[in-house]
Coordinates of C-alpha atoms and ligand atoms in Angstrom, one line a residue:
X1 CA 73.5 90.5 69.5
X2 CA 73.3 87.2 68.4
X3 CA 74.8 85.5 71.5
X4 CA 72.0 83.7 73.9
X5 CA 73.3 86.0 76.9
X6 CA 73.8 89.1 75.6
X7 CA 70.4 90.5 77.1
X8 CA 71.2 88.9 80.3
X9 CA 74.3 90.3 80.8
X10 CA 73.5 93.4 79.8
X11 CA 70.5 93.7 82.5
X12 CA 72.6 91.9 85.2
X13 CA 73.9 94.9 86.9
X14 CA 72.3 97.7 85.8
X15 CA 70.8 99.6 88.8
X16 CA 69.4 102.4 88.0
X17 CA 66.0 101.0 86.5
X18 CA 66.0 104.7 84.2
X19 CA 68.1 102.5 81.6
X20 CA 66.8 99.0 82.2
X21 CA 63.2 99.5 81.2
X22 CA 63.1 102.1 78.6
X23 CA 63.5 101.1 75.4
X24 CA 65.2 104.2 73.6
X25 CA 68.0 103.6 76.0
X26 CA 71.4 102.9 73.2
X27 CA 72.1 99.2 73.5
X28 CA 75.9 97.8 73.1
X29 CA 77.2 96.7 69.5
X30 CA 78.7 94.1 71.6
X31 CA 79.7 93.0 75.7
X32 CA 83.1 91.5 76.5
X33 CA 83.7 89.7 79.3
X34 CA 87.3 89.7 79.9
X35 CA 88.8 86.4 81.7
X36 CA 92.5 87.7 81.3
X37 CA 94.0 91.4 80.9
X38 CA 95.3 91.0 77.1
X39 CA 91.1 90.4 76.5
X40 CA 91.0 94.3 78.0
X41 CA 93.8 95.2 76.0
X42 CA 92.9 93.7 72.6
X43 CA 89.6 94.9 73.1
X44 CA 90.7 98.2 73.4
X45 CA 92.7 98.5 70.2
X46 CA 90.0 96.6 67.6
X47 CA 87.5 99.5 69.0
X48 CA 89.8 101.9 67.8
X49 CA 90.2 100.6 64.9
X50 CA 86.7 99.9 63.9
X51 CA 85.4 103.3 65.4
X52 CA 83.9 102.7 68.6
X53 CA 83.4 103.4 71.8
X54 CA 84.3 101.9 74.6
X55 CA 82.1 101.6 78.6
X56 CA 83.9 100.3 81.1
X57 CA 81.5 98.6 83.6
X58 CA 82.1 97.4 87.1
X59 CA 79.1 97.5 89.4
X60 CA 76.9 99.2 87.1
X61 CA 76.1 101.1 90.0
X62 CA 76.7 104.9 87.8
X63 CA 73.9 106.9 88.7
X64 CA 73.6 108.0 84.9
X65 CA 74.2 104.5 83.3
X66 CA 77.2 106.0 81.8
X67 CA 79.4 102.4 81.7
X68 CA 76.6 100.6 79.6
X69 CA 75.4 103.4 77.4
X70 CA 76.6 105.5 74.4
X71 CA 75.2 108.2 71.9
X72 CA 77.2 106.9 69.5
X73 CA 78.2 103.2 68.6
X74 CA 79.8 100.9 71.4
X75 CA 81.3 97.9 73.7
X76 CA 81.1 97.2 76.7
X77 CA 83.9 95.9 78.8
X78 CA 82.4 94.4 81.7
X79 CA 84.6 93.2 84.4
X80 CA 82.6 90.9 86.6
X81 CA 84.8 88.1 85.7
X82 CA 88.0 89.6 86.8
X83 CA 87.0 90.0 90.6
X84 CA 90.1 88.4 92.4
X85 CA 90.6 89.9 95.7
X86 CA 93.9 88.6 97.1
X87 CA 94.7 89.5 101.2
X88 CA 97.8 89.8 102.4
X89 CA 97.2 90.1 105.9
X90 CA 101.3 90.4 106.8
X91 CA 101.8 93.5 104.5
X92 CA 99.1 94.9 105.5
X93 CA 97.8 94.9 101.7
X94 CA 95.2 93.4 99.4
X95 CA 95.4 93.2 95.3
X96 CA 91.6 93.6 94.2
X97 CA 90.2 93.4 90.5
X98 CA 88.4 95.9 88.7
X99 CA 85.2 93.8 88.5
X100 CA 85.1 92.9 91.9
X101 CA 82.1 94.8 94.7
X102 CA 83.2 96.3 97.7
X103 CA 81.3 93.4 99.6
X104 CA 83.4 91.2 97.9
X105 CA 86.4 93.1 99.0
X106 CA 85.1 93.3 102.7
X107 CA 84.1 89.8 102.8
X108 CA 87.7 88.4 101.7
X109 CA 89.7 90.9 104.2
X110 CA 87.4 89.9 107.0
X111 CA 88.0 85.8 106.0
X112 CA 91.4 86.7 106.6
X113 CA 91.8 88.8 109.6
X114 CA 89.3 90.0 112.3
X115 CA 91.7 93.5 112.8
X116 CA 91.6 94.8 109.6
X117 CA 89.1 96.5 107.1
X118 CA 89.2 98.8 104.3
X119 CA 87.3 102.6 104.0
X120 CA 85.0 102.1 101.0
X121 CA 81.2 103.2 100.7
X122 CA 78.4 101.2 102.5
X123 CA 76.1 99.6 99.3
X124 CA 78.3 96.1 98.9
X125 CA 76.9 95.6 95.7
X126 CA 79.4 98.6 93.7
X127 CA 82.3 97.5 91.9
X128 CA 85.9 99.0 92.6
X129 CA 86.5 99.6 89.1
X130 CA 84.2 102.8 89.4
X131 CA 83.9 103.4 92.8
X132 CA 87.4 103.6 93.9
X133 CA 87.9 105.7 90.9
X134 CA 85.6 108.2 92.2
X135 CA 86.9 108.7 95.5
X136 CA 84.7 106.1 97.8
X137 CA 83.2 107.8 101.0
X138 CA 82.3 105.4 103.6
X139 CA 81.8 105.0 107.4
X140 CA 85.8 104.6 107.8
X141 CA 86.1 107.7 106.2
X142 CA 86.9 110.3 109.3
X143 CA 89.4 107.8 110.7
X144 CA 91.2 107.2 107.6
X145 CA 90.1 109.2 104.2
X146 CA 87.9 107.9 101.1
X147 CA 89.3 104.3 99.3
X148 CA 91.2 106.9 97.0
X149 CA 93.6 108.0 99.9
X150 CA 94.4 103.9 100.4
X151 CA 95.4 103.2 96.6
X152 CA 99.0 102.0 96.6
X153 CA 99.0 101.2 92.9
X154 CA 97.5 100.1 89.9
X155 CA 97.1 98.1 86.4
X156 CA 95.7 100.1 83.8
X157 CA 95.0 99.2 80.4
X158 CA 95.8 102.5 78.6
X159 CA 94.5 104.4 75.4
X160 CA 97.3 102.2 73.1
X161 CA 96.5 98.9 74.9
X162 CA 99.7 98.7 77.2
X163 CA 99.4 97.5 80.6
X164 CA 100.8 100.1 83.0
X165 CA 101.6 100.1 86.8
X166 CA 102.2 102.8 89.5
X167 CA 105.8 102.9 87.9
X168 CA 105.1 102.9 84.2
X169 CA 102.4 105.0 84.3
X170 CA 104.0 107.9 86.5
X171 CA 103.1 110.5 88.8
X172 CA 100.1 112.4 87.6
X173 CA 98.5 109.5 86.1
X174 CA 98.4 107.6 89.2
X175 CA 97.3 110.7 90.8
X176 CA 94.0 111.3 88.4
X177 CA 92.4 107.7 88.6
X178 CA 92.2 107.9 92.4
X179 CA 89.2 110.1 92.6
X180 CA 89.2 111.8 89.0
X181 CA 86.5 109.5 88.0
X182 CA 86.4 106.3 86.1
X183 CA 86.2 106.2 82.2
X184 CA 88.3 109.1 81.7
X185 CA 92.1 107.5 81.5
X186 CA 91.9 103.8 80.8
X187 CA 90.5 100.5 81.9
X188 CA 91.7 99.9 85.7
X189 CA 92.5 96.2 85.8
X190 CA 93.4 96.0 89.4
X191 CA 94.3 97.8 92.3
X192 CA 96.8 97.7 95.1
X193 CA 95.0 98.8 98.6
X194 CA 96.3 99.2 101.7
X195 CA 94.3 97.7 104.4
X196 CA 93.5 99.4 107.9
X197 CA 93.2 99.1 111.1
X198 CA 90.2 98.2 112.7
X199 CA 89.1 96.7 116.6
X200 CA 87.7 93.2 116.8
X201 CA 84.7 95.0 118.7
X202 CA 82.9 98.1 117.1
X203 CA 79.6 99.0 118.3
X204 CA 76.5 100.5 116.3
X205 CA 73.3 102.1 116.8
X206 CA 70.5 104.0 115.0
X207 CA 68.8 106.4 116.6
X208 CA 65.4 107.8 115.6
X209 CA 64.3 111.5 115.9
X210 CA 60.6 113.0 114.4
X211 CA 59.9 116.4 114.7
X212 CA 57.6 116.0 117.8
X213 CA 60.6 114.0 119.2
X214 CA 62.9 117.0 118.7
X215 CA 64.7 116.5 115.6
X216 CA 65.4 120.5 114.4
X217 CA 67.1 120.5 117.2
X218 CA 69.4 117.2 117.9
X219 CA 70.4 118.1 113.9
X220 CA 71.7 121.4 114.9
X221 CA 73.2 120.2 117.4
X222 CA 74.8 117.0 115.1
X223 CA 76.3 119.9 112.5
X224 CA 77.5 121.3 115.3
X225 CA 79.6 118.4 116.2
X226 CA 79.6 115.6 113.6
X227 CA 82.8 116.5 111.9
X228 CA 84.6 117.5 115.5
X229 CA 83.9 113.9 116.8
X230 CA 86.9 111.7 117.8
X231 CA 87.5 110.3 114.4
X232 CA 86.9 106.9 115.5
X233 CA 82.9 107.9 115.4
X234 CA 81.0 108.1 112.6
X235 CA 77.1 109.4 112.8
X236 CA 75.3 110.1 109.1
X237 CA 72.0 111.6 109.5
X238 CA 69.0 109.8 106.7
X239 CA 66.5 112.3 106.6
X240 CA 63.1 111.3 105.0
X241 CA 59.3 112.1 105.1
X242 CA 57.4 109.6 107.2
X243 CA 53.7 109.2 108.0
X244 CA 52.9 109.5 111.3
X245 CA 52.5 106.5 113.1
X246 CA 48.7 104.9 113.2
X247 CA 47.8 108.0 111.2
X248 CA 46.5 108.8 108.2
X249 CA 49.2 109.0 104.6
X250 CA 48.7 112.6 104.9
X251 CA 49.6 112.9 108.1
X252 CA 53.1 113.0 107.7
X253 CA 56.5 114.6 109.8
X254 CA 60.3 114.5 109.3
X255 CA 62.2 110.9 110.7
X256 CA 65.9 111.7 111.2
X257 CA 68.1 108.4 111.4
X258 CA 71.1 108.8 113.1
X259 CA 73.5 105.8 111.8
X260 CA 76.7 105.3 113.4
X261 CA 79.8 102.9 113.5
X262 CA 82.6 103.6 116.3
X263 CA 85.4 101.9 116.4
X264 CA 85.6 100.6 119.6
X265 CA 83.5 98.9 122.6
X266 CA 80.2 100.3 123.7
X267 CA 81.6 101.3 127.5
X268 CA 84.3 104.0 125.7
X269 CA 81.2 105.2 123.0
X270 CA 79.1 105.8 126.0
X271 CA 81.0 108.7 127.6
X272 CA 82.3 110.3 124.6
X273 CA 78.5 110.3 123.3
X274 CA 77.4 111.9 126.6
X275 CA 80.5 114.5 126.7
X276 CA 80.4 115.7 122.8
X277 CA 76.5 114.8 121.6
X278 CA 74.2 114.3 125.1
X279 CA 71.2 115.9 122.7
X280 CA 70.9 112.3 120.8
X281 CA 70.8 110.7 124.4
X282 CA 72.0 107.2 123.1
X283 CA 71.6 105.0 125.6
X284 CA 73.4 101.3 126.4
X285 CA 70.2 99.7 124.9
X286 CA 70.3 101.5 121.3
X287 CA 74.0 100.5 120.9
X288 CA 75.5 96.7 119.5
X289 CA 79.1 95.7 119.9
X290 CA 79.7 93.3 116.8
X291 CA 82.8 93.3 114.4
X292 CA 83.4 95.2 111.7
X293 CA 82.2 93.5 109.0
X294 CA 79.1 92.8 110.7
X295 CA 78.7 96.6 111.1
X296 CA 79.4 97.2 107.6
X297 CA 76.2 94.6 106.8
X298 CA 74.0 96.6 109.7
X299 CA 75.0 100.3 107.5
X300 CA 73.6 98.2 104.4
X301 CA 70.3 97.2 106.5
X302 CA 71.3 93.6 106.0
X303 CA 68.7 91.1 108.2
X304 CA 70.8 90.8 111.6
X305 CA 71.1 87.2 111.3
X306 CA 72.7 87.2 107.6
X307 CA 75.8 85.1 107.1
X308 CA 78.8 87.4 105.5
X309 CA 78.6 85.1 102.8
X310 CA 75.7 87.4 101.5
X311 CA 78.1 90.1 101.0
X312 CA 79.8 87.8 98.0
X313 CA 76.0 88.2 96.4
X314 CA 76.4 90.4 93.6
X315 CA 72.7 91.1 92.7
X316 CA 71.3 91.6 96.3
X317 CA 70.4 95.0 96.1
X318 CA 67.1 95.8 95.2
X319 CA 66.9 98.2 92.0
X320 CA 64.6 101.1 91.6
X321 CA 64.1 103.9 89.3
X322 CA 66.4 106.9 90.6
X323 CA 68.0 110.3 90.4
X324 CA 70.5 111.2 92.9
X325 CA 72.5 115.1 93.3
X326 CA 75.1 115.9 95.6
X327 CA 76.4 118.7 97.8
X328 CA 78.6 120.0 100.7
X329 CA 78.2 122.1 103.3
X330 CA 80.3 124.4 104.7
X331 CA 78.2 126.2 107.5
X332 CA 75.7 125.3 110.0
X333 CA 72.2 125.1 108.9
X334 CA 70.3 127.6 110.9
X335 CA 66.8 126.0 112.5
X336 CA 64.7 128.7 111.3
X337 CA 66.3 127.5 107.7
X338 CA 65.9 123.8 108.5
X339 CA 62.2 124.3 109.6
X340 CA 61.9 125.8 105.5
X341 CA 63.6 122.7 104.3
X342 CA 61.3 120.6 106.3
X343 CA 57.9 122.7 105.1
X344 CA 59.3 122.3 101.9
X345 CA 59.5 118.5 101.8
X346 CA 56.2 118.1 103.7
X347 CA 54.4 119.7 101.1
X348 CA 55.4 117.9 98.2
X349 CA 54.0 114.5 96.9
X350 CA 57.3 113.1 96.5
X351 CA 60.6 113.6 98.4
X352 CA 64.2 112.5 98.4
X353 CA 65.7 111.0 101.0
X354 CA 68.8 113.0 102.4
X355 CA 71.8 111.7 103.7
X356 CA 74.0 113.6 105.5
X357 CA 77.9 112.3 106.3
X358 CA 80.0 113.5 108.2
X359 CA 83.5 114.7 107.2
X360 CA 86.4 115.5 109.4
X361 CA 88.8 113.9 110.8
X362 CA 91.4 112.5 108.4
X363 CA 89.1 114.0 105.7
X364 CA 90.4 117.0 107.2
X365 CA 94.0 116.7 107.1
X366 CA 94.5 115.1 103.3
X367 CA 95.2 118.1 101.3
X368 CA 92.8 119.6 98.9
X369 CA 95.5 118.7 95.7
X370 CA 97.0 115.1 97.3
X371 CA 94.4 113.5 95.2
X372 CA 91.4 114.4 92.8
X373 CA 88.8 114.6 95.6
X374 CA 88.4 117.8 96.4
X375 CA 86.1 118.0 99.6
X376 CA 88.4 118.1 102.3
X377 CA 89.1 120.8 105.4
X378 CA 86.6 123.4 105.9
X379 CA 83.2 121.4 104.9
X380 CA 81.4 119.8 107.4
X381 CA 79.4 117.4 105.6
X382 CA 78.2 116.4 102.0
X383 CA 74.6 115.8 101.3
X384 CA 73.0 113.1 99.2
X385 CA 69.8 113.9 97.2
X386 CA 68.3 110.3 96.5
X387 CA 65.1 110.5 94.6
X388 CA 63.5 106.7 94.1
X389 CA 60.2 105.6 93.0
X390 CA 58.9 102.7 91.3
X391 CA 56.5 103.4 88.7
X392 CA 57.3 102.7 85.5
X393 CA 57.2 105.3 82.6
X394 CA 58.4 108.9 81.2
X395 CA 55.8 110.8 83.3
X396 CA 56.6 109.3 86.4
X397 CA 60.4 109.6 85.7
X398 CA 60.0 113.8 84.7
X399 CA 57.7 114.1 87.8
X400 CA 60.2 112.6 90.3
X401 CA 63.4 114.2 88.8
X402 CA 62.2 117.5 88.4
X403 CA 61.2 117.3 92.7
X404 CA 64.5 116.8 93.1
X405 CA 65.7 119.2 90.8
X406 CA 63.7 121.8 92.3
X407 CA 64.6 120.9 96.0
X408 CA 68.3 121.4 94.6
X409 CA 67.9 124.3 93.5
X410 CA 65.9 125.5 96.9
X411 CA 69.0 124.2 98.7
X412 CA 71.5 126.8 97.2
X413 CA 72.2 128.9 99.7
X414 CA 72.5 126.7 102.8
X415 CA 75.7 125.2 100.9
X416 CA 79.5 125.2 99.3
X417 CA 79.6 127.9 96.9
X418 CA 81.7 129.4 94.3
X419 CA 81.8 126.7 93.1
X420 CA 79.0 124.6 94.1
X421 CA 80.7 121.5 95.1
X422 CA 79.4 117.8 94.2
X423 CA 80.7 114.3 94.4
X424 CA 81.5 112.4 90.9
X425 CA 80.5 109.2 92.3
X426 CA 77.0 111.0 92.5
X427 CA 76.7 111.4 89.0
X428 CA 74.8 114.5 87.8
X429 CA 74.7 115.3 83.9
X430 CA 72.3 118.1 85.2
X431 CA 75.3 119.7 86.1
X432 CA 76.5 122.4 83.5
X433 CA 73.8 121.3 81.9
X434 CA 72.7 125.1 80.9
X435 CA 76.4 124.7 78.9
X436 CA 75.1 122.6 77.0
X437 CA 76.8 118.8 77.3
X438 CA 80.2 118.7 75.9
X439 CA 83.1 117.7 76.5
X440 CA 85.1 120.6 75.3
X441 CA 87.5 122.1 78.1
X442 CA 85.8 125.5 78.9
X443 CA 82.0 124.3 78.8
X444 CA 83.3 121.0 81.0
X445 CA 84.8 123.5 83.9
X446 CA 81.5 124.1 85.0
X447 CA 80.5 120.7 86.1
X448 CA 84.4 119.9 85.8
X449 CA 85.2 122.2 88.9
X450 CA 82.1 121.2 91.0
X451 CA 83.3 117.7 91.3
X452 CA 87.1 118.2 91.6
X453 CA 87.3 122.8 92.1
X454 CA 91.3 123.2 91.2
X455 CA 92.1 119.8 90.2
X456 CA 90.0 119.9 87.5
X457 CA 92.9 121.9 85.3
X458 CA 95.3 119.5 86.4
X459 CA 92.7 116.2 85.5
X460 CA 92.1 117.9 82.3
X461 CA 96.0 117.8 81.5
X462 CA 97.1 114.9 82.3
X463 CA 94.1 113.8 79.9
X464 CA 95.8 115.6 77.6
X465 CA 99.2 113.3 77.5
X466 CA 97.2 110.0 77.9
X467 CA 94.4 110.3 75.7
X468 CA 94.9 113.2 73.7
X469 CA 92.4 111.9 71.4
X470 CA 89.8 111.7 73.7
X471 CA 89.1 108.0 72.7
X472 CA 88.2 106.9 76.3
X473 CA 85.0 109.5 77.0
X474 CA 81.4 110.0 77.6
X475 CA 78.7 112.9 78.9
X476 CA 81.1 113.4 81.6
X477 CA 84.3 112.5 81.4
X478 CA 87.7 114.9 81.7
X479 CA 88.3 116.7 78.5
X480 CA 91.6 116.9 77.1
X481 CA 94.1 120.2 77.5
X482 CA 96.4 120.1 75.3
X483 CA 99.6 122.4 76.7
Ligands
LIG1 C1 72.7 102.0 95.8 C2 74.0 102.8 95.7 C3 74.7 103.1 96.8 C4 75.9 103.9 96.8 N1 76.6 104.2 97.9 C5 77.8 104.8 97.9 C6 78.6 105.1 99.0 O1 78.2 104.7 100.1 N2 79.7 105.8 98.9 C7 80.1 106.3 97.7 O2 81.2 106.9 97.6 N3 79.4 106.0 96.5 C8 78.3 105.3 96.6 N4 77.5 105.1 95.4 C9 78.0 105.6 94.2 C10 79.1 104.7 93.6 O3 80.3 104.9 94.2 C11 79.3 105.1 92.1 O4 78.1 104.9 91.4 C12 80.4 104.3 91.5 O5 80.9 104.9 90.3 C13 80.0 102.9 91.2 O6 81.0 102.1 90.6 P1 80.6 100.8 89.8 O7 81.8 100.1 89.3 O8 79.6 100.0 90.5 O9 79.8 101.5 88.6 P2 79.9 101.4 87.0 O10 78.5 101.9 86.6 O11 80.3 100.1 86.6 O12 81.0 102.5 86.7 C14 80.9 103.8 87.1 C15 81.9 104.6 86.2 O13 83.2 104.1 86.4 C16 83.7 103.6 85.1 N5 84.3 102.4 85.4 C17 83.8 101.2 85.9 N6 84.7 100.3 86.0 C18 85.9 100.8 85.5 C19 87.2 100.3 85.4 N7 87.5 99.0 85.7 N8 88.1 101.1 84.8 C20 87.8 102.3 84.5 N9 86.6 102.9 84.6 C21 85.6 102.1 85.1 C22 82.4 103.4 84.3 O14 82.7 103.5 82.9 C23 81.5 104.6 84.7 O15 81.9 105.8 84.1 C24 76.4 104.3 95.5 C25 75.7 104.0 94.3 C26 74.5 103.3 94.4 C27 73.7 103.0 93.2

């Protein structure tokens, strides 16, 4: 603690303000900063031998600060030096380090070549480290899967310190750390992606619907065809409350943003809008053509003028206070239901936003089992709960979670069911949380099979042969089964 940086490094990517401001939130016995992979791999043995834990952090972008907090004494790895991203546009692949952010990763493919891209989410500002180990849902994501279904291989720094690749690590290992979650089977030093392709011109719009404008309606119609769309189109729906324009705060409706990317010119989006989605009525003048990476800046909201070079800036994205839950949905929501959902939200004093993304596609034809992520043929589209506010203090934080809490719970039976389904990358410790939090195999099912249903058994067994122990774990992380 004695080092002149230690404070700023600890606050420099922490994003979820929770854990930044409040000051019974565990601090680190000590940070590394590993330049080189025998840094990861020493570090990893004097924990274990002085008895403590070890967060690995990337991004910082976990929704429950789980790579920079601990109950009991700890280090944190954090791997924003090791953030080499090395293109190889020939083969078709890229090497990227732990530590480095998807923008970093977009930027350096696009520097490269104009015809290829990678499916990863849209904030730039995550690092791979945790979210490729979580799956990574994105905009490319009907066309060609989630980052973990573009993993060709790996360096992990296991539980005894050894450096492992796809090879030495074998089969069901390299199947559990794309999508199984990060923390739970080592320290990822670098991965191995395969790039995609993607047209030198993509065109994007947004779209606007309130309720007076018809919104019920042109959503009904959108879960009616989001996930059918040629895969090359991606629309996500951002549903939030919205005061009413030149009106009063409590005059206030429902804005629905449709966001989309498609991958290809504006004069082929046209049609196919007209002949599988005429209720959005998108016209010439709501569309862009730009190139991919620009597109990828417009999903982030980046000022239209911005030079990619903002995607290398790692501390861009402006932090709030939040609490974020996760769902799929397997069904049509009915309008009579929808107008509930909407009376519901209007009524409250605070709201989260929704997002709403499409599946389909590829997402469709990956196999429930091919990797950890779970969410594949039969659901139409996951949800994002994304609570935010700004005021500091406990009684802000309790009033703001428990909205969303509640509006979860109101939501259970327009979803997936049997078991609930949620996305690990969206971090929930409520989950289970009636369980009480452990880590012990049969209490960890229940939040264990929401984020990965059958996989979960097989994640908790392959835990078993790596870290039998347990010495890689937190709140959440895959227990071992010993067999
Ligand atoms: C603003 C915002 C927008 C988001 N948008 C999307 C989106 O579009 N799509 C999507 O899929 N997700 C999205 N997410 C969720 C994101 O994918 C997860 O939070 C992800 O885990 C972040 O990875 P990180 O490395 O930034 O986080 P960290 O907090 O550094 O790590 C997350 C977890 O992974 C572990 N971990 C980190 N690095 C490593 C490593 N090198 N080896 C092993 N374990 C590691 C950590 O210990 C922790 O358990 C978003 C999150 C935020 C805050």
């Amino acid at each position: 603690m004695k080092n002149s940086s230690y404070s700023s490094i600890l606050k420099s990517s922490i994003q979820n303000l929770r854990f930044l401001t409040s000051t019974t939130t565990p601090k680190p016995q000590y940070i590394i900063t590993p330049l080189h992979e025998s840094h990861i791999q020493a570090a990893v043995i004097c924990s274990k031998i002085h008895g403590l834990q070890i967060r690995v952090r990337s991004g910082g972008h976990d929704y429950e600060g789980l790579s920079y907090t601990s109950d009991t004494p700890f280090v944190i790895i954090d791997m924003f030096n090791l953030r080499q991203v090395s293109i190889d546009v020939k083969d078709e692949t890229g090497w990227v380090q732990g530590g480095a952010t998807v923008g970093e990763v977009y930027y350096h493919i696009a520097e490269k070549s104009s015809m290829l891209g990678f499916p990863a989410g849209i904030c730039p500002t995550m690092g791979v480290g945790g979210h490729f180990s979580g799956g990574g849902i994105g905009s490319l994501m009907r066309k060609y899967g989630i980052s973990a279904d573009n993993i060709e291989d790996a360096y992990l720094i296991d539980v005894n310190g050894t450096l492992l690749n796809r090879e030495s690590m074998g089969k069901d290992l390299f199947w559990a750390i794309r999508g199984g979650g990060g923390a739970s089977f080592g320290v990822i030093f670098s991965w191995k992606i395969k790039l995609v392709h993607v047209p030198s011109t993509v065109t994007i719009f947004t779209v606007s619907k309130t309720l007076e404008q018809g919104a019920t309606d042109v959503l009904s119609n959108w879960q009616l065809v989001a996930d059918k769309l040629d895969p090359r189109l991606f629309i996500r729906a951002v549903i939030q409350v919205q005061t009413v324009d030149g009106t009063t705060a409590n005059n206030k409706t429902i804005q629905v943003l449709f966001q989309s990317l498609f991958l290809g010119t504006n004069s082929e989006l046209l049609p196919l809008m007209k002949m599988s989605f005429p209720q959005l009525g998108v016209v010439a003048k709501d569309c862009t053509e730009t190139s991919w990476i620009k597109s990828a800046m417009y999903l982030n909201n980046f000022p239209v003028d911005s030079p990619t070079t903002a995607l290398l800036n790692r501390s861009l994205q402006s932090k709030n206070f939040f609490k974020g839950k996760s769902d799929f949905v397997r069904k049509p929501i009915k309008d009579f239901q929808l107008e509930k959902i909407w009376k519901l939200l209007l009524q409250e004093d605070q709201t989260p936003v929704l997002i709403w993304e499409p599946l389909g596609g590829r997402m469709s034809e990956i196999s429930e089992s091919a990797t950890p992520f779970p969410h594949r043929f039969g659901n139409l589209y996951n949800i994002q709960y994304y609570m935010w506010w700004q005021e500091e203090g406990l009684s802000a934080a309790v009033k703001h979670v428990g909205s969303v809490q509640r509006f979860y719970k109101y939501m259970r039976p327009y979803v997936s069911s049997s078991p609930r389904g949620a996305y690990v990358n969206y971090k929930d410790l409520d989950l289970g949380q009636n369980e009480g939090l452990s880590t012990s195999y049969s209490k960890a099912r229940v939040w264990g099979e929401m984020y990965f249903k059958n996989n979960f058994a097989r994640l908790a067994m392959v835990k078993g042969k790596v870290d039998p122990g347990n010495f890689f774990s937190n709140k959440q992380s895959i227990p071992p089964l010993l067999v």
